[in-house]
CSV table of C-alpha atoms and ligand atoms in Angstrom, one decimal:
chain,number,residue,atom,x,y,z
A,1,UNK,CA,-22.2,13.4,7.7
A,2,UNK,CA,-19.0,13.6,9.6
A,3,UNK,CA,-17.5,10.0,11.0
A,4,UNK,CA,-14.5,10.8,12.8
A,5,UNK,CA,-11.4,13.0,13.1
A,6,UNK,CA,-9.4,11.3,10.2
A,7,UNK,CA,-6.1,13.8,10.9
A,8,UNK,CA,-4.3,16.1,12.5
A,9,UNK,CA,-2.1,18.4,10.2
A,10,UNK,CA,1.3,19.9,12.1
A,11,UNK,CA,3.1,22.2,9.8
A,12,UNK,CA,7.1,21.7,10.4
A,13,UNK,CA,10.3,23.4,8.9
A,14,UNK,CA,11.6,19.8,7.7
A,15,UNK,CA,9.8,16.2,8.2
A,16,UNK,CA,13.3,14.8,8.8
A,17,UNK,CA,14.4,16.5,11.6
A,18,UNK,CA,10.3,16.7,13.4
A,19,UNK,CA,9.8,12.9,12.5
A,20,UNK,CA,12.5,11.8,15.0
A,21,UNK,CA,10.2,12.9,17.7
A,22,UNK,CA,7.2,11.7,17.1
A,23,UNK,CA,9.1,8.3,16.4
A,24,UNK,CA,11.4,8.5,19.5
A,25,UNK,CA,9.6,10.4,21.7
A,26,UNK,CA,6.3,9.4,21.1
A,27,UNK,CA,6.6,6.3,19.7
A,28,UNK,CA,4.6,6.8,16.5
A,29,UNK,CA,5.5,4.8,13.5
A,30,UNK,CA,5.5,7.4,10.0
A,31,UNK,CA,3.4,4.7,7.6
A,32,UNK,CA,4.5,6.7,4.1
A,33,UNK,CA,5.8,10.2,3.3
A,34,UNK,CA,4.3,11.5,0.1
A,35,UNK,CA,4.6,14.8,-1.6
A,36,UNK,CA,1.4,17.1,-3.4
A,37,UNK,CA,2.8,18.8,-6.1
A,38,UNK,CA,-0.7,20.9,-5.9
A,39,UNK,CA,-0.5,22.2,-2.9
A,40,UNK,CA,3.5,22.3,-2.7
A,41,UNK,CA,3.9,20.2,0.2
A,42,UNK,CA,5.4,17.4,1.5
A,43,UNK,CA,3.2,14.6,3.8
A,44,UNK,CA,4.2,12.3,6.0
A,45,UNK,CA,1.7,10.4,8.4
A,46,UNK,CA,1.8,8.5,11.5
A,47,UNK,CA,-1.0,6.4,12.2
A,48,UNK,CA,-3.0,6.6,15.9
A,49,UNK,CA,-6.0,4.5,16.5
A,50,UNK,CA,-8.5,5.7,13.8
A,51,UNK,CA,-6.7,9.0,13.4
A,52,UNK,CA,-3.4,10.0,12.2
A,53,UNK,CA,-1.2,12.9,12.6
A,54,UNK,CA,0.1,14.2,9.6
A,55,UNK,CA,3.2,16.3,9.1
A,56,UNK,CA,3.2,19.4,6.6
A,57,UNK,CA,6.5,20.2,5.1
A,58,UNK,CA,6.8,22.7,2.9
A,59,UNK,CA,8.2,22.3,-1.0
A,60,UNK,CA,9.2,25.6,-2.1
A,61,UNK,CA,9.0,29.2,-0.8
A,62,UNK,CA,5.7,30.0,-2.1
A,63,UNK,CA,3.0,27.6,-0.5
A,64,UNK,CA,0.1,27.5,1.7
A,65,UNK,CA,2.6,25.8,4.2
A,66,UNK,CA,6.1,27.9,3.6
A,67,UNK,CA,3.6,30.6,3.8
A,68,UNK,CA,2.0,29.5,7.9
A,69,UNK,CA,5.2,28.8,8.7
A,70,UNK,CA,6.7,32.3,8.3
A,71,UNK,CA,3.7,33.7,9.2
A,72,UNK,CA,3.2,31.9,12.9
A,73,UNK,CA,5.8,29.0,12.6
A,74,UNK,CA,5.7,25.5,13.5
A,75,UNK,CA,2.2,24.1,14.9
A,76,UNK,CA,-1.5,22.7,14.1
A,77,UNK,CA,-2.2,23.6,10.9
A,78,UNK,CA,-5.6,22.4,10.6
A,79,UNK,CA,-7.6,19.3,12.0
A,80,UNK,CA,-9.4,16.8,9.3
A,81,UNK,CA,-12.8,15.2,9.8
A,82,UNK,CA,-13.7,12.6,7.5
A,83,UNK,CA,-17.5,12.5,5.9
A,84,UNK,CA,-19.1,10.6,3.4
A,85,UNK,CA,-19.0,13.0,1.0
A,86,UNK,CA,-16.8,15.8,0.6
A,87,UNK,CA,-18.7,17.7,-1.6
A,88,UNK,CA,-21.4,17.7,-0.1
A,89,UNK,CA,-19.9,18.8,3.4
A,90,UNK,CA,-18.8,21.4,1.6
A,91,UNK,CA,-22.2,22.6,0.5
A,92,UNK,CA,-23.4,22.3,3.8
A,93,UNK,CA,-21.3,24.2,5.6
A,94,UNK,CA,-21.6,27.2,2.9
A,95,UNK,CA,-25.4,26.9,3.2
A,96,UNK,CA,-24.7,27.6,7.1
A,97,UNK,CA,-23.0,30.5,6.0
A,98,UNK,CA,-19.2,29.1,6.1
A,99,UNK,CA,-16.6,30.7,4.2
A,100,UNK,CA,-15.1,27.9,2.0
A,101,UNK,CA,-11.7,28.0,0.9
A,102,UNK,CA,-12.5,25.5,-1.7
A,103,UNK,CA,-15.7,25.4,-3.0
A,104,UNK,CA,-15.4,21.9,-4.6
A,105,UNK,CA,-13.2,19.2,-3.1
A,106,UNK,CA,-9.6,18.9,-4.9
A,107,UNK,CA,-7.4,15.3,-4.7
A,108,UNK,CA,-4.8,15.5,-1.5
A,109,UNK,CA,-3.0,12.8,0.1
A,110,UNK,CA,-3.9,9.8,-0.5
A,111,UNK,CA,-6.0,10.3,-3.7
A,112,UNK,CA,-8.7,11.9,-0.8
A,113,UNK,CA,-11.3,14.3,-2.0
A,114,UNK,CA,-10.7,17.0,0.4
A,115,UNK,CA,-11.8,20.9,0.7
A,116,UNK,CA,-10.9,23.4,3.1
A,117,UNK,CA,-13.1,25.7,5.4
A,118,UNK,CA,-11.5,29.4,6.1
A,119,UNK,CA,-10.6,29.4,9.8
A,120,UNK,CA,-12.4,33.0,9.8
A,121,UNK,CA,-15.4,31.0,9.9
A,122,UNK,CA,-14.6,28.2,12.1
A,123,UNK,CA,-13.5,29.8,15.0
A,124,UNK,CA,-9.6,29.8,13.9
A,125,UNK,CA,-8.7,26.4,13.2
A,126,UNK,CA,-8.4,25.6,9.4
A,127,UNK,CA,-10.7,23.0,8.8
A,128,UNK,CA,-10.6,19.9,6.3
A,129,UNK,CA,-13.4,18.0,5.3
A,130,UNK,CA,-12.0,14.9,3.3
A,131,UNK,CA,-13.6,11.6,1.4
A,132,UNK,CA,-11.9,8.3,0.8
A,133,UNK,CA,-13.6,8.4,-3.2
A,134,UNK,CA,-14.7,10.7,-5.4
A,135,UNK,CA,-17.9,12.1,-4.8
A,136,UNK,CA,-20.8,12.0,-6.6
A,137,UNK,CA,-22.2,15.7,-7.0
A,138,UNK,CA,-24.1,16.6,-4.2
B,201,CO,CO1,-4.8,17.4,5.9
C-alpha cells in the first residue's frame, strides 16, 4: 500500500551549482549528499514536511541520469511514493499490466528497497516505489 510521496527526484548538471538555489532561494536545508555507485549517481536531499526533494547528479557519462540529461536536460526525473513493501508494489502494478523497469526492488539511497515503473506505462513520469527495509518476498 502506498503511504505518501516520500520524494521528488530533479536530475541536475552539478549538485553544487543547483543546491545554491534550493538553499538560497527556497530556503531548503540539503540533510546529506550521498553517491550510488549502482546507478552512477550522485544524491543529495532536502527535506520538506514528510517529503523531500532529491537532486540527481550524474557520475560518469554513461548513466541513467547523464543519459536524461542529454536527452531532455535538467528537470523532474521521477516522483517516489513510499509503500510497505516494495516488492510487492512491484508485483502489483505488473499484475495491472505495468511495465516494470525493475522487476525486483534493488538498494538506493538510503539503503531503501526501491524499483522503478517505465514512464511508458505511467502516463510519463518515471515512477519509484521505495521501502524503508528489506522486504519480505511478496
Ligand atoms: Co528517487
Amino acid at each position: 500500500m502506498l503511504k505518501k510521496i516520500d520524494h521528488i527526484g530533479i536530475a541536475v548538471h552539478s549538485i553544487a551549482t543547483a543546491r545554491i538555489f534550493y538553499e538560497q532561494a527556497l530556503g531548503l536545508h540539503c540533510e546529506r549528499i550521498e553517491e550510488v555507485p549502482s546507478q552512477q549517481v550522485r544524491t543529495a536531499f532536502f527535506s520538506l514536511g514528510e517529503t523531500k526533494i532529491e537532486l540527481l547528479e550524474p557520475l560518469g557519462e554513461d548513466g541513467p541520469i547523464a543519459k536524461f540529461l542529454q536527452r531532455q536536460g535538467e528537470g523532474v526525473h521521477h516522483i517516489a511514493y513510499t509503500c510497505d513493501n516494495a516488492a510487492a508494489q512491484l508485483e502489483k502494478a505488473e499484475q495491472a499490466g505495468c511495465q516494470l523497469i525493475n522487476r525486483t526492488p534493488m538498494t538506493g539511497a538510503g539503503g531503501k528497497q526501491i524499483g522503478f515503473l517505465h514512464p511508458k506505462s505511467t502516463h510519463g513520469v518515471l515512477t519509484e516505489l521505495c521501502s524503508a527495509e528489506l522486504s519480505s518476498a511478496p
